[in-house]
mmCIF file of C-alpha atoms in Angstrom:
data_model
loop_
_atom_site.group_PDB
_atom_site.id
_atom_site.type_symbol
_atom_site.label_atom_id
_atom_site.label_comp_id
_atom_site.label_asym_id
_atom_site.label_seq_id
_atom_site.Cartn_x
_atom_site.Cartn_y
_atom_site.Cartn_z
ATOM 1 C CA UNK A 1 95.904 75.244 25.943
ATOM 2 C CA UNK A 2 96.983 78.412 27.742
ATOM 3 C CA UNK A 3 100.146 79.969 26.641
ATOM 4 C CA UNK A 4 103.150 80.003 29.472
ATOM 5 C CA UNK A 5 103.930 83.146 31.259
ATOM 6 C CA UNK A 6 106.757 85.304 29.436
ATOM 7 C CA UNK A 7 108.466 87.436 32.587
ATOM 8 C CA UNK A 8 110.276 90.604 31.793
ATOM 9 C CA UNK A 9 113.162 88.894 34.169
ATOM 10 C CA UNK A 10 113.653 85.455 33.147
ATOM 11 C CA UNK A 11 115.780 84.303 35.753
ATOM 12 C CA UNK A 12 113.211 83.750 39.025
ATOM 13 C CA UNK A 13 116.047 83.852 41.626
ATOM 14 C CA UNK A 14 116.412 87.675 39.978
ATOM 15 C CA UNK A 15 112.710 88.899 40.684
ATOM 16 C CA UNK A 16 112.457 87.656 44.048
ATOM 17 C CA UNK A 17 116.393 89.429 45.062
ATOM 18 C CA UNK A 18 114.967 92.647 43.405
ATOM 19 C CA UNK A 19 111.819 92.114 45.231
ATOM 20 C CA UNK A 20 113.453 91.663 48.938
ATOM 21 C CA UNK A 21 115.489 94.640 48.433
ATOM 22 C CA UNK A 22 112.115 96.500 47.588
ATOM 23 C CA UNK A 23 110.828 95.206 50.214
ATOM 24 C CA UNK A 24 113.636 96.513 52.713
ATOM 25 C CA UNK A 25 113.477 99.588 50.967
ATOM 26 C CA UNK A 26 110.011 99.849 51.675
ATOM 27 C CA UNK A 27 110.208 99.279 55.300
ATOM 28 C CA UNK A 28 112.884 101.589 56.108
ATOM 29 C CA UNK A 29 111.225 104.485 54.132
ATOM 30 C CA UNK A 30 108.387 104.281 56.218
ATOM 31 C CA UNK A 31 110.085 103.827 59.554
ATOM 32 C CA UNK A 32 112.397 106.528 59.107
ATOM 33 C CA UNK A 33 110.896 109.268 57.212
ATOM 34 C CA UNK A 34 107.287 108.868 58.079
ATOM 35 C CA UNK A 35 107.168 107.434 61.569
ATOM 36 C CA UNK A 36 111.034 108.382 63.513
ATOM 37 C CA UNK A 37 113.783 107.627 64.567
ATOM 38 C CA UNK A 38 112.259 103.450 65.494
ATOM 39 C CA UNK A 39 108.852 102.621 65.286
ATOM 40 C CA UNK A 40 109.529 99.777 67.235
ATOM 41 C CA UNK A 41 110.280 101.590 70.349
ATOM 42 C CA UNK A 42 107.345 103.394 71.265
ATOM 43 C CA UNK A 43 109.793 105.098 73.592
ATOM 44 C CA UNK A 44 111.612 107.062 71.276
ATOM 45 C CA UNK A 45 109.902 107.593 68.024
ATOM 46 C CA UNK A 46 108.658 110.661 67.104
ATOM 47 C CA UNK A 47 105.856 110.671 65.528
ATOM 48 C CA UNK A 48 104.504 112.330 62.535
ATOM 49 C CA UNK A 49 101.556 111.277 60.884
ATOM 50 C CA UNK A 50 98.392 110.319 63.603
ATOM 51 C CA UNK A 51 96.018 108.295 62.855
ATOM 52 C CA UNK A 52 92.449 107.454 64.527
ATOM 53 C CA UNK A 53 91.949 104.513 66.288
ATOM 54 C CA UNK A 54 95.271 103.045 65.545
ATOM 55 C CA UNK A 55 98.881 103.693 67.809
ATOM 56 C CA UNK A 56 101.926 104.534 66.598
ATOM 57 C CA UNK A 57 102.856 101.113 65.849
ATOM 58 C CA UNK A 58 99.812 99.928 64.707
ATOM 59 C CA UNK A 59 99.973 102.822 62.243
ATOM 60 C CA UNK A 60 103.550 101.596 60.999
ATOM 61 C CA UNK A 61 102.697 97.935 60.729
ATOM 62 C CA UNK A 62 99.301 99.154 58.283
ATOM 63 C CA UNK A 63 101.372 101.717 56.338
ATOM 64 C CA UNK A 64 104.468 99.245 55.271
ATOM 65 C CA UNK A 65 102.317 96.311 55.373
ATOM 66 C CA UNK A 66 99.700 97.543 52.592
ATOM 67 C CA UNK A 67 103.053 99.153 50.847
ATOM 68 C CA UNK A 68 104.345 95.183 50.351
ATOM 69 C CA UNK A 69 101.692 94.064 48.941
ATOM 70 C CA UNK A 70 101.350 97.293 46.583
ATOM 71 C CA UNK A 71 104.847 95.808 45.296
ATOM 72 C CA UNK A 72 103.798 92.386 45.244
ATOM 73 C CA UNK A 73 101.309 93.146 43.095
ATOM 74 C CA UNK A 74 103.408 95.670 41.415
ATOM 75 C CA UNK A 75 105.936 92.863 40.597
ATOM 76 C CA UNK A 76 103.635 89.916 39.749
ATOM 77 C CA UNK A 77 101.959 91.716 37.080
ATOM 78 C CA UNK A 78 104.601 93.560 35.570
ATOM 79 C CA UNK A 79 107.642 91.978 35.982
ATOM 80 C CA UNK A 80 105.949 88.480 36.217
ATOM 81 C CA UNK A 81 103.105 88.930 34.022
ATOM 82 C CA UNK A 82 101.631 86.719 36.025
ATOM 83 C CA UNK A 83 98.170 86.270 37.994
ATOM 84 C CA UNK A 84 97.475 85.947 41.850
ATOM 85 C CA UNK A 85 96.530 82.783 41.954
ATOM 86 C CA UNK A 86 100.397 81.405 40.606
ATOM 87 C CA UNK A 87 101.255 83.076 43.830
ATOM 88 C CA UNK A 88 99.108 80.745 45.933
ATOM 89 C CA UNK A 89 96.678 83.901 46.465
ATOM 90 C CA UNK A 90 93.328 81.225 46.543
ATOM 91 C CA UNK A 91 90.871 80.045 49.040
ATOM 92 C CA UNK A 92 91.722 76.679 50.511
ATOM 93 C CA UNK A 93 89.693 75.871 53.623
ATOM 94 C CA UNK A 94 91.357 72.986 54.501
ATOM 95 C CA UNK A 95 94.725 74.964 54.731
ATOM 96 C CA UNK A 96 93.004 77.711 56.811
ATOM 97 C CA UNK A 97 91.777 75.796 59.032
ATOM 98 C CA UNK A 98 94.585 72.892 59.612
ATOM 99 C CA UNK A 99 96.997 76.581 59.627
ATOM 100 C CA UNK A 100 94.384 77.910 62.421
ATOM 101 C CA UNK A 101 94.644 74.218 64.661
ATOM 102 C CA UNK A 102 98.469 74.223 63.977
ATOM 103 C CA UNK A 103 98.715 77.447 66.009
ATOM 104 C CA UNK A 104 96.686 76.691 68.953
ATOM 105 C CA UNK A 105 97.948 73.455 69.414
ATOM 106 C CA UNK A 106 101.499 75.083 69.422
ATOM 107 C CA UNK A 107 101.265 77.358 71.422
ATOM 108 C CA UNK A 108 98.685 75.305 73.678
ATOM 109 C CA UNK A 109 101.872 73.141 74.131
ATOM 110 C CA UNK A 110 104.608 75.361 74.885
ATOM 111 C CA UNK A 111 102.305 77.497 77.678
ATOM 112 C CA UNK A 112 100.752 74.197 79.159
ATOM 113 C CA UNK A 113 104.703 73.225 79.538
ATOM 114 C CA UNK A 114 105.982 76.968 80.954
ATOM 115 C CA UNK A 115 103.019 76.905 83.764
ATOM 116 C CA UNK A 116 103.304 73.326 84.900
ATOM 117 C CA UNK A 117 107.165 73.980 85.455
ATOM 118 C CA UNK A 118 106.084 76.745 87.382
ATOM 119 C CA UNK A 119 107.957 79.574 85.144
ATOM 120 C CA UNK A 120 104.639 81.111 83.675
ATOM 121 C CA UNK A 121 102.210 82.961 86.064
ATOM 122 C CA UNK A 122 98.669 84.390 84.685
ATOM 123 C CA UNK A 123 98.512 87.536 86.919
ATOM 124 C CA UNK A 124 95.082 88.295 85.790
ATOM 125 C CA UNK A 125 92.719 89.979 83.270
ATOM 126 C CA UNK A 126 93.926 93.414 81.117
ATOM 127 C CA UNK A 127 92.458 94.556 78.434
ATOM 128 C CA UNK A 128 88.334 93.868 77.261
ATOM 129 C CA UNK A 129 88.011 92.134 74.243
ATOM 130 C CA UNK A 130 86.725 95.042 71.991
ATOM 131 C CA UNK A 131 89.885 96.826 72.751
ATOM 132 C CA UNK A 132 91.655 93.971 70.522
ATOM 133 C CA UNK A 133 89.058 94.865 67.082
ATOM 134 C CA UNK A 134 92.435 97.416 65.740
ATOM 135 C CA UNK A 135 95.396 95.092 67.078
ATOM 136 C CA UNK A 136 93.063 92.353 65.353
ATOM 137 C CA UNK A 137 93.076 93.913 61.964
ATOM 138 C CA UNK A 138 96.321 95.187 62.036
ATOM 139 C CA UNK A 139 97.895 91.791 63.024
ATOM 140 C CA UNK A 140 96.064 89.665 60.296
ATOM 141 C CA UNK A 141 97.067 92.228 57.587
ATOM 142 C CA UNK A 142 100.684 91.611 58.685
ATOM 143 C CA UNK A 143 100.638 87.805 58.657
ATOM 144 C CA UNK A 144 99.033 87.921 54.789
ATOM 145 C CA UNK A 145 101.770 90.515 53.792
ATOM 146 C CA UNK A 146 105.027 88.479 55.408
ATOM 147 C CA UNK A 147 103.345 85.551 53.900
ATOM 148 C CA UNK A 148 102.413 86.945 50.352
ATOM 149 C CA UNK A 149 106.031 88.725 50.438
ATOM 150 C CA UNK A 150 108.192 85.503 51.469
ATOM 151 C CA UNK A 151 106.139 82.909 50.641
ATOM 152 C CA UNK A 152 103.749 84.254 48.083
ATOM 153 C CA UNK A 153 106.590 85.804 45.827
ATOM 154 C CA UNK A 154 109.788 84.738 46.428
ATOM 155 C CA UNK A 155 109.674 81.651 47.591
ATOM 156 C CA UNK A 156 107.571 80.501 44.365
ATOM 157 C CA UNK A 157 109.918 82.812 42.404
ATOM 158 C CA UNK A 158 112.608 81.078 43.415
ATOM 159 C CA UNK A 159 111.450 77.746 42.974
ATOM 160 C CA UNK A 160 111.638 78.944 39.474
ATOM 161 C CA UNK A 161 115.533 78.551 39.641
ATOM 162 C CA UNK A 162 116.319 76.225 42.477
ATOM 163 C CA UNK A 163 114.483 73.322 44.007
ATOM 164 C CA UNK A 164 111.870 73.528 47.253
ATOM 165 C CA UNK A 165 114.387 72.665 49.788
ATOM 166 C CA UNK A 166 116.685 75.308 48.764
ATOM 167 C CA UNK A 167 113.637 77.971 47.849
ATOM 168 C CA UNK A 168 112.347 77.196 51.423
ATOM 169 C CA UNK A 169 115.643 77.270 53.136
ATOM 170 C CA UNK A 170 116.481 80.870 51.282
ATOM 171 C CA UNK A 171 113.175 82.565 51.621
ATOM 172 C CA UNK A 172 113.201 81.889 55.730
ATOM 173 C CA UNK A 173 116.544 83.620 55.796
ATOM 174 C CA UNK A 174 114.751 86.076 54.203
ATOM 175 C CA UNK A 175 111.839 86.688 56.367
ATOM 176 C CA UNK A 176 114.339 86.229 59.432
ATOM 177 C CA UNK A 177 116.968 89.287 58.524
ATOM 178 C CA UNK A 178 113.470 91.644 58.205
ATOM 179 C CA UNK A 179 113.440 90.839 61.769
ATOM 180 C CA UNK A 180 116.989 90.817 62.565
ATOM 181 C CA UNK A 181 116.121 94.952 64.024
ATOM 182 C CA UNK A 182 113.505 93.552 66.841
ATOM 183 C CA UNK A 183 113.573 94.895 70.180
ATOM 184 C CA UNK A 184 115.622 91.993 72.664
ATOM 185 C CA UNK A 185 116.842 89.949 69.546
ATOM 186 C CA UNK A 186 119.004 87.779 70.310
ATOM 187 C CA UNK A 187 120.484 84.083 68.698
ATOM 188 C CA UNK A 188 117.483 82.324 70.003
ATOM 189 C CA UNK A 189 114.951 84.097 68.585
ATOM 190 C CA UNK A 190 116.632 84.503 65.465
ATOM 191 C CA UNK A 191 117.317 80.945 65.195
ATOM 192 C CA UNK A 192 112.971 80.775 66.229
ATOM 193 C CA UNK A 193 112.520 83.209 63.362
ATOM 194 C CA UNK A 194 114.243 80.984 60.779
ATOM 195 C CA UNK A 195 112.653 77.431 61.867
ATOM 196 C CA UNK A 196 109.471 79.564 61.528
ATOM 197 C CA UNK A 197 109.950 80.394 58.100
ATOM 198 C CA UNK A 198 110.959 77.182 57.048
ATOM 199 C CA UNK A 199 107.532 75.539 58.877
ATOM 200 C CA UNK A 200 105.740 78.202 57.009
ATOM 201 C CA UNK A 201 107.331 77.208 53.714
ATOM 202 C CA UNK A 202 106.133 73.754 54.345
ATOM 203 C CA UNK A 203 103.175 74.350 54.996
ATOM 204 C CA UNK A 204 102.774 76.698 51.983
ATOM 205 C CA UNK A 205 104.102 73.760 49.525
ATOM 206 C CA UNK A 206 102.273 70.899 51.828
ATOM 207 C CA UNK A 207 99.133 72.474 49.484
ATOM 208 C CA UNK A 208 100.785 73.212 46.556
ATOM 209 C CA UNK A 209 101.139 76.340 47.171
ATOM 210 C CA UNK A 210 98.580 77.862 48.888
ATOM 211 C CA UNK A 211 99.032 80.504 51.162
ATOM 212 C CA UNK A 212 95.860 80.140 53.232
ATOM 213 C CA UNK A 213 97.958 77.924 55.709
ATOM 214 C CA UNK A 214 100.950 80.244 56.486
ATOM 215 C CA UNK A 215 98.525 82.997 56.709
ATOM 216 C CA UNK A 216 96.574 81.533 58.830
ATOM 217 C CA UNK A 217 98.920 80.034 61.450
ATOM 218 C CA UNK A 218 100.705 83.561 61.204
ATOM 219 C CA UNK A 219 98.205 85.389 62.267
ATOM 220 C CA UNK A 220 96.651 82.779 64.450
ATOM 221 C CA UNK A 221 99.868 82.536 65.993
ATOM 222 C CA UNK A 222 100.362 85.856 66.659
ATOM 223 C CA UNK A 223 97.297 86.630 67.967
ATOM 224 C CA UNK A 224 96.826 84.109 70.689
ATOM 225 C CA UNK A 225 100.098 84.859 71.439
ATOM 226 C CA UNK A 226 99.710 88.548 72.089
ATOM 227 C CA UNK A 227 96.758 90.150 72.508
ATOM 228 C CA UNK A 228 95.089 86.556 74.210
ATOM 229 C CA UNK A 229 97.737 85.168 76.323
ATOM 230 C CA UNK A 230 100.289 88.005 76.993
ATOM 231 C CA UNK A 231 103.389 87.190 75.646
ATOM 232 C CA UNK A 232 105.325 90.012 73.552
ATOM 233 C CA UNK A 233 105.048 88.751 69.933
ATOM 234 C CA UNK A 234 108.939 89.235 68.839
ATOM 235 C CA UNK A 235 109.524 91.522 71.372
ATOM 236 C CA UNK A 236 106.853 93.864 71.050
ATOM 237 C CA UNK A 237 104.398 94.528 73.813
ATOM 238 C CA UNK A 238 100.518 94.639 73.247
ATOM 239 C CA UNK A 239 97.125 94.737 74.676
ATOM 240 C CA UNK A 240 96.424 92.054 75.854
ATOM 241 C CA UNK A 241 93.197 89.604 77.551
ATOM 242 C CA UNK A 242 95.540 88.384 80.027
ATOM 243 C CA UNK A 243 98.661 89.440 81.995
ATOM 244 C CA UNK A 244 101.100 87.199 83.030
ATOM 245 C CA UNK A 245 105.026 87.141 84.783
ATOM 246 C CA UNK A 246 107.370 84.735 83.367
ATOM 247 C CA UNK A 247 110.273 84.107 85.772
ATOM 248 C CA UNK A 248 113.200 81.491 84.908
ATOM 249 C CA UNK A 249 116.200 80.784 82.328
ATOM 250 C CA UNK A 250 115.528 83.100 79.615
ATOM 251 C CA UNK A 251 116.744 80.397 77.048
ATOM 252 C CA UNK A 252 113.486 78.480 78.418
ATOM 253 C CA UNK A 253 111.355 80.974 78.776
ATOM 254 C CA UNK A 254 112.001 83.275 76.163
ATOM 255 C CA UNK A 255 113.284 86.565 78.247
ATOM 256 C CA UNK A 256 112.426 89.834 76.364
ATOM 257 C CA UNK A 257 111.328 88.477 73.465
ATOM 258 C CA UNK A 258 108.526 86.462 73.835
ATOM 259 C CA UNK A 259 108.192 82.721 73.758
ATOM 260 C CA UNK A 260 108.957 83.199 70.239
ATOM 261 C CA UNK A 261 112.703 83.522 71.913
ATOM 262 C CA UNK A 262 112.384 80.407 73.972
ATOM 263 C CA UNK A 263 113.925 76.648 73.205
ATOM 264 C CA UNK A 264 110.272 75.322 73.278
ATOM 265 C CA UNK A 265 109.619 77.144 70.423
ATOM 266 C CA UNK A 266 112.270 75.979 68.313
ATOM 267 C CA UNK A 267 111.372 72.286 69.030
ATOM 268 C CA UNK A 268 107.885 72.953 68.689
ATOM 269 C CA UNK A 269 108.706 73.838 64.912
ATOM 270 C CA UNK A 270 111.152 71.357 64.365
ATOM 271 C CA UNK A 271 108.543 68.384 65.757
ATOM 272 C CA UNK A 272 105.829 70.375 62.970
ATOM 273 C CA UNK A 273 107.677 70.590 60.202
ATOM 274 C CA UNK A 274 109.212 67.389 60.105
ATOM 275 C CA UNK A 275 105.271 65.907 60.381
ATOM 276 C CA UNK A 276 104.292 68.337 57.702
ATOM 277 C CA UNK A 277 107.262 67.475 55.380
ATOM 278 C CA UNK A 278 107.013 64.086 56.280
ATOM 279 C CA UNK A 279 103.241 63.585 55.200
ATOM 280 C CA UNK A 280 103.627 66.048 52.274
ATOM 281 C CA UNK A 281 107.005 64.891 50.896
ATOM 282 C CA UNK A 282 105.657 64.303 47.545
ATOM 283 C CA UNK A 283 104.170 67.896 47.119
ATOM 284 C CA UNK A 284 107.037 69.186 48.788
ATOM 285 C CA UNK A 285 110.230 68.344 47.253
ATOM 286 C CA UNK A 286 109.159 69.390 44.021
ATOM 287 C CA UNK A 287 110.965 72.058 41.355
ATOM 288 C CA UNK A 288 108.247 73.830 40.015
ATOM 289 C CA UNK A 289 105.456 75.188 42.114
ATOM 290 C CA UNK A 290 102.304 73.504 41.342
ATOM 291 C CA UNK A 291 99.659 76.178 42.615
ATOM 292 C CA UNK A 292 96.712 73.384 43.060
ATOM 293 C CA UNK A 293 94.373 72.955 46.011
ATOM 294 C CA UNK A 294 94.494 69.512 47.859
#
């Protein structure tokens, strides 16, 4: 029989605060003393370090993201004395690929309803496809870090001290202040970012765990969003296969920040989480986080 895990912090809810202030720590290290004033606003920072093949931003995403999961690691096997795979850090192909059909069908949904009400218009090709390889890399090595740091760590930390609903509910408020500084936030979007994180934490628990889901849909979700269809992802512009103009009520459409700013969105995640949770309910709504694949 294998002996339980001894943590130098007993008290889960502890780790995963100390964790999330690392975490913000992290990020504004590298934003502000290695990268400007904002690295968000290409307009403005100054720039110190350069960096082949990879912008400004890209640069900033790949620096703090690879510095999160440093920590995570950092964390798990110090403070935790844990392994990788209590973290949900295990292949699941199932997840991956029902994470992968979740964000196409998504975002399938809310563009098919934008250009039949006649507020999205595809104003024709932009960048080739091989100009996407860095923005490709960079974009899945974000979605594995948000999801290892918020979903990976402290949302099974803090299933340690409070049940999922609560664990969910706390680590999406988590994951939506980190993005509380994106260009054109606004209510909407924040409210977006938070339903996201909760759909995410679903997902994670709908297979016990795993992270292969979240990730998955994250980046999946990002991607097509971006750099294949043309929307900003949170506000940020990149290069993108297509161009398009989106005209309308910005509440609808999303404005400056995306689609990830726009009603659909919100009722888009409400409609998948409450299938997820509904079909997973018994995974779900558990205390302790069973790290097992389905």
């Amino acid at each position: 029989m294998q002996n339980p895990k001894v943590s130098v912090i007993k008290k889960g809810w502890v780790r995963a605060l100390l964790f999330f202030l690392t975490i913000v720590l992290i990020g504004y290290l590298v934003s502000y003393l290695l990268f400007g004033e904002n690295p968000l606003d290409t307009g403005t920072s100054k720039p110190i370090l350069s960096l082949p093949f990879f912008s400004l931003l890209e640069g900033y995403f790949l620096f703090s993201d690879l510095l999160y999961i440093i920590a995570f690691i950092i964390f798990l096997k110090m403070l935790d004395r844990d392994s990788l795979r209590s973290a949900g850090l295990f292949w699941n192909g199932n997840a991956a690929i029902t994470g992968m059909l979740f964000s196409i069908a998504l975002l399938g949904i809310g563009t098919t309803i934008l250009y039949l009400a006649g507020k999205l218009v595809w104003t024709g090709p932009e960048s080739p496809f091989y100009e996407l390889y860095p923005i490709m890399l960079v974009l899945f090595i974000a979605a594995a870090a948000e999801e290892i740091v918020f979903r990976g760590y402290i949302l099974s930390r803090l299933k340690e001290s409070v049940n999922s609903v609560w664990a969910i509910f706390i680590s999406a408020a988590g994951f939506t202040v980190m993005h509380a500084t994106n260009p054109d936030i606004d209510w909407m979007p924040l409210v977006n970012i938070f339903l996201g994180g909760i759909f995410f934490g679903i997902g994670c628990q709908y297979y016990g765990g795993n992270l292969c889901f979240p990730i998955l849909f994250h980046f999946g979700w990002n991607f097509i969003q971006g750099p294949v269809l043309g929307y900003k992802v949170s506000g940020i512009v990149l290069p993108s296969l297509l161009g398009q103009d989106l005209s309308g009520n910005a509440l609808l459409t999303g404005g400056g920040f995306g689609l990830e700013g726009s009603i659909l969105t919100a009722l888009l995640f409400l409609s998948a989480s409450a299938i997820l949770g509904y079909h997973g309910k018994r995974t779900i709504f558990q205390k302790e986080n069973a790290v097992a694949p389905r």
